[in-house]
Short mmCIF file of C-alpha atoms and ligand atoms in Angstrom, two decimals:
data_model
loop_
_atom_site.label_atom_id
_atom_site.label_comp_id
_atom_site.label_asym_id
_atom_site.label_seq_id
_atom_site.Cartn_x
_atom_site.Cartn_y
_atom_site.Cartn_z
CA MET A 1 -92.37 68.57 -168.37
CA HIS A 2 -95.85 67.69 -168.63
CA ALA A 3 -98.25 70.33 -169.71
CA ALA A 4 -99.79 71.05 -166.42
CA ALA A 5 -96.77 71.07 -164.43
CA ARG A 6 -95.72 74.48 -166.74
CA ARG A 7 -98.60 76.38 -165.33
CA SER A 8 -98.43 77.02 -161.57
CA GLY A 9 -101.44 78.05 -160.02
CA ILE A 10 -104.60 76.60 -158.09
CA ASP A 11 -106.48 76.92 -161.82
CA ALA A 12 -103.72 73.96 -163.11
CA LEU A 13 -103.80 72.04 -159.71
CA TRP A 14 -107.27 71.69 -159.70
CA PRO A 15 -108.24 69.64 -162.72
CA LEU A 16 -105.03 67.43 -160.99
CA CYS A 17 -106.88 67.00 -157.90
CA LEU A 18 -109.89 65.99 -159.70
CA ALA A 19 -107.85 63.56 -161.30
CA LEU A 20 -106.34 61.77 -158.51
CA ALA A 21 -109.89 61.51 -157.09
CA GLN A 22 -111.11 59.79 -160.65
CA ARG A 23 -107.91 57.52 -159.89
CA ARG A 24 -109.16 56.66 -156.72
CA ARG A 25 -112.66 55.75 -157.33
CA GLU A 26 -111.80 53.78 -160.21
CA GLY A 27 -108.82 51.74 -158.63
CA ARG A 28 -106.29 52.63 -160.58
CA PRO A 29 -102.17 52.86 -159.38
CA ALA A 30 -101.60 56.10 -157.46
CA LEU A 31 -99.01 57.23 -160.21
CA ASP A 32 -98.43 56.81 -163.90
CA ASP A 33 -96.82 59.04 -166.31
CA SER A 34 -100.03 61.08 -166.88
CA VAL A 35 -99.90 62.34 -162.85
CA PRO A 36 -97.02 65.32 -162.82
CA LEU A 37 -96.50 64.53 -159.06
CA HIS A 38 -94.05 62.34 -156.84
CA TRP A 39 -96.00 59.27 -154.98
CA THR A 40 -94.57 57.02 -152.11
CA ALA A 41 -96.75 54.76 -150.33
CA ALA A 42 -95.11 55.91 -147.06
CA ALA A 43 -95.48 59.37 -147.71
CA GLY A 44 -98.52 59.68 -150.38
CA TYR A 45 -98.20 62.42 -152.99
CA ALA A 46 -95.78 65.68 -153.21
CA LEU A 47 -95.92 68.48 -155.63
CA PRO A 48 -92.45 69.31 -157.76
CA PRO A 49 -90.78 72.39 -157.64
CA GLY A 50 -92.52 75.07 -159.83
CA TRP A 51 -95.86 75.62 -158.29
CA ASP A 52 -97.15 78.88 -156.60
CA ALA A 53 -97.93 79.31 -153.15
CA ASP A 54 -101.59 79.28 -153.39
CA ALA A 55 -101.38 76.10 -155.25
CA GLN A 56 -98.84 74.73 -152.76
CA ALA A 57 -101.14 76.01 -149.95
CA LEU A 58 -104.15 73.98 -151.39
CA PHE A 59 -102.22 71.05 -152.29
CA ALA A 60 -100.69 70.69 -148.41
CA LEU A 61 -104.82 70.92 -147.23
CA LEU A 62 -106.05 68.36 -149.65
CA LYS A 63 -103.41 65.87 -149.69
CA PRO A 64 -104.67 63.48 -146.77
CA LEU A 65 -107.59 63.36 -148.93
CA LEU A 66 -105.79 63.12 -151.92
CA ASP A 67 -103.38 60.53 -150.79
CA ARG A 68 -106.58 57.98 -150.08
CA GLN A 69 -105.38 55.84 -152.99
CA GLY A 70 -106.04 52.30 -153.24
CA ALA A 71 -106.74 50.17 -149.90
CA ALA A 72 -106.74 53.89 -148.29
CA ALA A 73 -109.87 55.08 -149.83
CA ASP A 74 -112.25 54.03 -146.95
CA TRP A 75 -112.06 57.40 -145.19
CA THR A 76 -114.36 59.81 -143.79
CA ILE A 77 -113.83 63.56 -143.78
CA ALA A 78 -116.39 66.03 -141.90
CA GLN A 79 -116.16 70.01 -142.01
CA LEU A 80 -118.12 72.51 -139.51
CA GLY A 81 -118.23 76.14 -140.09
CA GLN A 82 -118.37 77.93 -137.01
CA SER A 83 -118.13 81.19 -135.30
CA LEU A 84 -115.33 82.50 -132.23
CA ASP A 85 -117.79 81.02 -129.70
CA GLY A 86 -118.07 77.52 -131.10
CA CYS A 87 -121.87 77.67 -132.99
CA ILE A 88 -122.38 76.78 -136.59
CA ALA A 89 -125.53 78.54 -136.77
CA THR A 90 -127.99 80.66 -134.75
CA HIS A 91 -130.30 79.16 -132.64
CA CYS A 92 -133.32 79.39 -134.93
CA GLY A 93 -131.02 77.47 -137.72
CA ASP A 94 -129.81 80.75 -139.94
CA ALA A 95 -126.20 79.46 -140.87
CA PHE A 96 -126.40 81.51 -144.10
CA TYR A 97 -123.24 82.55 -143.74
CA VAL A 98 -121.04 82.02 -140.69
CA ASN A 99 -118.00 81.68 -143.32
CA GLY A 100 -116.79 83.80 -146.22
CA PRO A 101 -116.94 82.69 -149.72
CA GLU A 102 -113.48 81.19 -149.65
CA GLY A 103 -115.25 78.64 -147.11
CA LEU A 104 -117.87 78.13 -149.67
CA THR A 105 -115.50 77.27 -152.49
CA HIS A 106 -113.71 74.75 -149.76
CA LEU A 107 -116.87 72.91 -149.35
CA HIS A 108 -117.75 72.61 -152.48
CA ARG A 109 -113.96 71.33 -153.40
CA LEU A 110 -114.73 68.73 -150.68
CA ARG A 111 -117.79 67.76 -152.42
CA ALA A 112 -116.01 67.29 -155.74
CA LEU A 113 -113.47 65.10 -154.46
CA CYS A 114 -115.46 62.85 -152.36
CA ASP A 115 -117.62 59.83 -153.54
CA ALA A 116 -120.52 60.57 -151.01
CA VAL A 117 -121.82 64.10 -148.73
CA ILE A 118 -123.16 63.34 -145.94
CA VAL A 119 -125.84 65.36 -144.18
CA GLY A 120 -128.12 65.45 -141.14
CA ALA A 121 -132.21 65.66 -140.71
CA SER A 122 -132.07 68.71 -139.41
CA THR A 123 -129.74 70.50 -142.19
CA ALA A 124 -131.62 68.94 -144.85
CA LEU A 125 -134.90 70.57 -143.45
CA LEU A 126 -133.71 73.85 -142.33
CA ASP A 127 -131.12 74.46 -145.46
CA ASN A 128 -133.02 72.31 -148.03
CA PRO A 129 -129.64 72.02 -149.76
CA GLN A 130 -128.56 70.85 -153.13
CA LEU A 131 -125.46 69.74 -152.19
CA THR A 132 -123.81 69.70 -155.61
CA THR A 133 -120.48 71.13 -156.66
CA ARG A 134 -121.64 74.65 -158.50
CA HIS A 135 -118.77 76.65 -157.14
CA VAL A 136 -115.99 74.36 -158.38
CA ALA A 137 -115.66 72.24 -161.51
CA GLY A 138 -115.71 68.89 -160.72
CA PRO A 139 -118.58 65.87 -160.13
CA ASN A 140 -121.42 65.89 -157.79
CA PRO A 141 -121.25 63.69 -155.16
CA VAL A 142 -123.72 60.94 -154.05
CA ARG A 143 -125.88 62.31 -151.54
CA VAL A 144 -126.97 61.01 -148.40
CA VAL A 145 -129.63 62.07 -145.74
CA LEU A 146 -129.63 60.66 -142.50
CA ASP A 147 -133.11 61.05 -141.31
CA PRO A 148 -134.01 58.09 -139.21
CA ARG A 149 -137.67 59.51 -138.86
CA LEU A 150 -138.52 60.61 -141.99
CA ARG A 151 -138.47 64.36 -141.03
CA VAL A 152 -137.56 65.71 -144.35
CA PRO A 153 -140.25 66.41 -146.69
CA ALA A 154 -140.24 64.40 -149.62
CA ASP A 155 -140.34 67.19 -151.80
CA ALA A 156 -136.82 68.41 -150.49
CA ARG A 157 -134.31 69.31 -153.41
CA VAL A 158 -132.25 66.40 -152.98
CA PHE A 159 -134.90 63.91 -153.32
CA ARG A 160 -136.37 66.08 -156.65
CA ASP A 161 -133.91 67.74 -158.80
CA GLY A 162 -132.57 64.53 -160.01
CA ALA A 163 -129.01 66.27 -160.29
CA ALA A 164 -127.08 63.56 -158.40
CA PRO A 165 -128.44 59.90 -156.70
CA THR A 166 -129.66 60.56 -153.10
CA LEU A 167 -129.59 58.04 -150.55
CA LEU A 168 -132.21 58.18 -147.65
CA VAL A 169 -130.90 56.45 -144.31
CA CYS A 170 -133.39 55.97 -141.80
CA ALA A 171 -134.52 53.62 -138.84
CA SER A 172 -135.49 50.02 -139.98
CA ALA A 173 -138.99 50.69 -138.40
CA CYS A 174 -139.51 53.45 -141.61
CA ARG A 175 -138.06 51.10 -144.09
CA VAL A 176 -141.65 50.72 -145.77
CA PRO A 177 -142.59 53.90 -146.11
CA ALA A 178 -139.17 55.17 -147.10
CA GLU A 179 -138.84 52.90 -149.99
CA ALA A 180 -142.08 53.37 -151.14
CA ARG A 181 -141.02 57.30 -151.44
CA LEU A 182 -137.50 56.82 -153.31
CA GLY A 183 -137.61 52.97 -154.07
CA ALA A 184 -135.51 50.23 -152.36
CA ALA A 185 -132.46 50.82 -153.88
CA ASN A 186 -132.02 54.48 -152.69
CA VAL A 187 -132.87 53.39 -148.94
CA VAL A 188 -130.69 52.48 -146.09
CA ALA A 189 -132.68 50.74 -143.46
CA LEU A 190 -130.63 50.36 -140.35
CA ALA A 191 -131.54 49.17 -137.02
CA PRO A 192 -130.93 51.77 -134.00
CA GLY A 193 -128.32 50.72 -131.26
CA ALA A 194 -129.42 50.92 -127.45
CA ASP A 195 -128.68 54.49 -127.54
CA GLY A 196 -131.51 55.20 -130.25
CA GLN A 197 -128.88 56.08 -132.68
CA LEU A 198 -128.31 54.67 -136.11
CA PRO A 199 -124.97 52.79 -136.15
CA LEU A 200 -122.79 54.33 -138.35
CA PRO A 201 -120.30 51.69 -138.64
CA ALA A 202 -123.13 49.83 -140.57
CA LEU A 203 -123.82 52.84 -142.82
CA ARG A 204 -120.18 53.19 -144.18
CA ALA A 205 -120.55 49.38 -144.57
CA ALA A 206 -123.59 49.95 -146.84
CA LEU A 207 -122.27 52.66 -148.43
CA THR A 208 -119.01 50.63 -149.14
CA GLU A 209 -121.03 48.28 -150.76
CA ARG A 210 -122.54 50.78 -153.11
CA GLY A 211 -118.69 51.90 -154.09
CA LEU A 212 -119.13 54.80 -151.99
CA ARG A 213 -115.27 54.69 -149.70
CA THR A 214 -114.30 58.11 -149.12
CA LEU A 215 -117.07 60.12 -147.34
CA PHE A 216 -117.62 63.47 -146.79
CA VAL A 217 -119.85 64.47 -143.76
CA GLU A 218 -121.16 68.36 -144.38
CA GLY A 219 -123.07 68.74 -141.00
CA GLY A 220 -124.90 69.77 -139.18
CA GLY A 221 -123.05 69.52 -135.50
CA VAL A 222 -125.21 66.79 -134.32
CA THR A 223 -124.60 64.78 -137.37
CA VAL A 224 -120.63 65.36 -137.31
CA SER A 225 -120.32 64.65 -133.93
CA GLN A 226 -122.19 61.17 -134.00
CA PHE A 227 -119.50 60.26 -136.38
CA ALA A 228 -116.84 61.53 -134.06
CA GLN A 229 -118.31 59.88 -131.39
CA GLN A 230 -118.93 56.34 -132.97
CA ALA A 231 -115.31 56.54 -133.91
CA CYS A 232 -115.93 56.96 -137.37
CA LEU A 233 -114.41 60.19 -138.40
CA ASP A 234 -110.74 60.61 -139.68
CA ARG A 235 -110.45 64.03 -140.43
CA LEU A 236 -112.04 67.25 -139.33
CA HIS A 237 -112.12 70.40 -141.00
CA LEU A 238 -113.02 73.30 -138.46
CA ILE A 239 -113.65 76.43 -140.42
CA VAL A 240 -113.27 79.45 -137.73
CA ALA A 241 -114.99 82.57 -138.70
CA PRO A 242 -113.82 86.00 -136.80
CA VAL A 243 -117.96 86.36 -135.60
CA VAL A 244 -119.79 85.74 -132.22
CA ILE A 245 -123.56 84.36 -132.70
CA GLY A 246 -124.09 83.56 -128.90
CA ALA A 247 -126.07 80.35 -127.83
CA GLY A 248 -126.63 79.36 -131.22
CA ARG A 249 -126.25 75.51 -132.44
CA PRO A 250 -123.15 73.63 -131.50
CA GLY A 251 -120.47 72.45 -133.30
CA LEU A 252 -118.44 69.65 -132.48
CA GLN A 253 -119.88 67.45 -129.47
CA VAL A 254 -117.69 64.91 -127.70
CA ARG A 255 -117.14 63.03 -124.51
CA ARG A 256 -116.83 65.61 -121.77
CA ALA A 257 -113.43 66.07 -119.85
CA ASP A 258 -113.54 66.80 -116.16
CA ALA A 259 -110.07 68.02 -115.54
CA MET A 260 -107.69 69.64 -118.59
CA ALA A 261 -105.19 66.74 -118.45
CA GLN A 262 -108.51 64.31 -120.24
CA ALA A 263 -109.00 66.71 -122.80
CA LEU A 264 -108.57 65.46 -126.12
CA ARG A 265 -105.68 67.38 -128.12
CA PRO A 266 -105.25 65.60 -131.80
CA PRO A 267 -102.73 66.81 -134.00
CA THR A 268 -103.82 69.80 -135.68
CA ARG A 269 -102.54 72.07 -138.58
CA THR A 270 -104.00 75.66 -139.54
CA PHE A 271 -104.51 77.22 -142.78
CA ALA A 272 -105.71 80.51 -143.46
CA MET A 273 -109.14 80.92 -145.49
CA GLY A 274 -110.20 84.51 -146.57
CA GLY A 275 -110.61 86.12 -143.03
CA ASP A 276 -111.18 82.82 -141.27
CA VAL A 277 -108.83 80.43 -140.45
CA LEU A 278 -109.36 76.64 -140.97
CA TRP A 279 -108.18 74.31 -138.19
CA ASP A 280 -107.41 70.37 -139.81
CA LEU A 281 -107.97 67.75 -136.97
CA ASP A 282 -106.54 64.64 -137.36
CA LEU A 283 -108.74 62.28 -135.81
CA ALA A 284 -107.80 59.00 -136.27
CA ASP A 285 -106.46 58.11 -133.37
CA ALA A 286 -108.09 61.05 -131.30
CA GLY A 287 -110.32 58.75 -129.03
CA LEU A 288 -113.18 60.72 -129.07
CA ARG A 289 -115.72 58.21 -128.19
N1 LIG B 301 -122.18 76.09 -140.42
C1 LIG B 301 -122.06 74.80 -140.81
O1 LIG B 301 -121.16 74.16 -141.45
C2 LIG B 301 -123.44 73.92 -141.04
C3 LIG B 301 -123.11 73.08 -141.96
C4 LIG B 301 -124.28 72.25 -141.99
C5 LIG B 301 -125.59 72.59 -141.39
N2 LIG B 301 -125.18 74.09 -140.48
C6 LIG B 301 -126.62 74.39 -139.61
O2 LIG B 301 -126.65 73.11 -138.90
C7 LIG B 301 -127.94 73.59 -138.40
C8 LIG B 301 -128.52 71.54 -138.52
O3 LIG B 301 -127.50 71.23 -137.71
P1 LIG B 301 -127.68 70.30 -136.49
O4 LIG B 301 -126.53 69.83 -135.38
O5 LIG B 301 -128.93 71.12 -135.60
O6 LIG B 301 -128.61 68.74 -136.86
P2 LIG B 301 -128.25 67.69 -138.19
O7 LIG B 301 -126.54 67.27 -137.60
O8 LIG B 301 -128.09 68.50 -139.64
O9 LIG B 301 -129.19 66.95 -138.19
C9 LIG B 301 -129.31 66.28 -136.91
C10 LIG B 301 -130.37 65.04 -137.10
O10 LIG B 301 -129.89 64.15 -137.88
C11 LIG B 301 -130.36 62.78 -137.79
N3 LIG B 301 -128.95 61.97 -137.25
C12 LIG B 301 -127.77 62.36 -137.37
N4 LIG B 301 -127.04 61.30 -136.86
C13 LIG B 301 -127.72 60.15 -136.55
C14 LIG B 301 -127.71 59.17 -136.08
N5 LIG B 301 -126.21 58.54 -135.93
N6 LIG B 301 -128.79 58.15 -135.67
C15 LIG B 301 -129.96 58.77 -135.99
N7 LIG B 301 -130.18 60.21 -136.65
C16 LIG B 301 -129.03 60.94 -136.68
C17 LIG B 301 -131.19 62.95 -136.47
O11 LIG B 301 -132.51 63.26 -136.63
P3 LIG B 301 -133.60 63.23 -135.80
O12 LIG B 301 -133.88 64.20 -135.02
O13 LIG B 301 -134.58 62.87 -136.39
O14 LIG B 301 -133.17 61.91 -134.75
C18 LIG B 301 -130.46 64.20 -135.78
O15 LIG B 301 -131.46 64.97 -134.88
C19 LIG B 301 -129.31 73.86 -139.17
O16 LIG B 301 -128.99 75.21 -138.94
C20 LIG B 301 -128.18 74.29 -140.48
O17 LIG B 301 -127.90 75.46 -141.24
C21 LIG B 301 -124.15 74.48 -140.74
#
């Protein structure tokens, strides 16, 4: 029996998850003798018997991400931690903390398994996040800040702490000052579309060119909604906390239904996450535009 298979909990499973992500990044085959899992092209990975209930639940939650091997690696997942009334922060922008500690661990796991983590300008401005994997073992992802008008100051932590590479995504009109600040290699300048928004399929293509294929959109609501509206989101984890914020910053905003018959009902699964509930939405064919 493989050494990892003798142990049965999350502490044994997590290094295996990291190893699968690394195989994906390196373009190695999904399976060889070092991977104590089953694999078929049709069904992806499966855990053999012997893992405890916590490990099985974590594996089930992460499986859609872990299965992104080979050509399937071009894939985008997002998360939003939200209240019962659909807010991701108070109206002033306070989001610490909507969710419990288990949600924070999950966030850091998604960072560690993806190639890049993406945040919008307001999140970078209000939270001044590090976007590193401090709560779990695993590599820091490349950090991507979507700041079309260069609202985020040059001394924000992601630009100066050196913990991981950071890419600044701006409108083409701001290319020159952005490159002066961070160097041309760290800037992706895009021409806005007719609606004034930056085209996210073009961003995904630019990131793919840099070898960043499996992407994690961490927030906030405007940015996640943009990915959904531009049909650039494959999966969404909504972590719902038993709290009511009241007229706060909104979470997912997609096309409006006039009648319930037009409302979207994507395939979903639910997972307990401490006192919160994680809703896993499969958006691949959800028609969110
Ligand atoms: N609970 C959670 O899970 C969670 C996660 C992250 C953040 N937050 C909280 O959420 C709040 C911020 O979220 P938010 O929804 O207000 O804003 P956000 O998504 O962080 O940032 C939105 C801004 O990013 C830029 N942007 C995003 N997509 C764009 C596109 N396709 N084209 C052009 N620009 C684009 C725009 O900047 P411009 O305005 O400059 O055009 C846009 O206004 C903060 O309070 C933060 O603490 C909560």
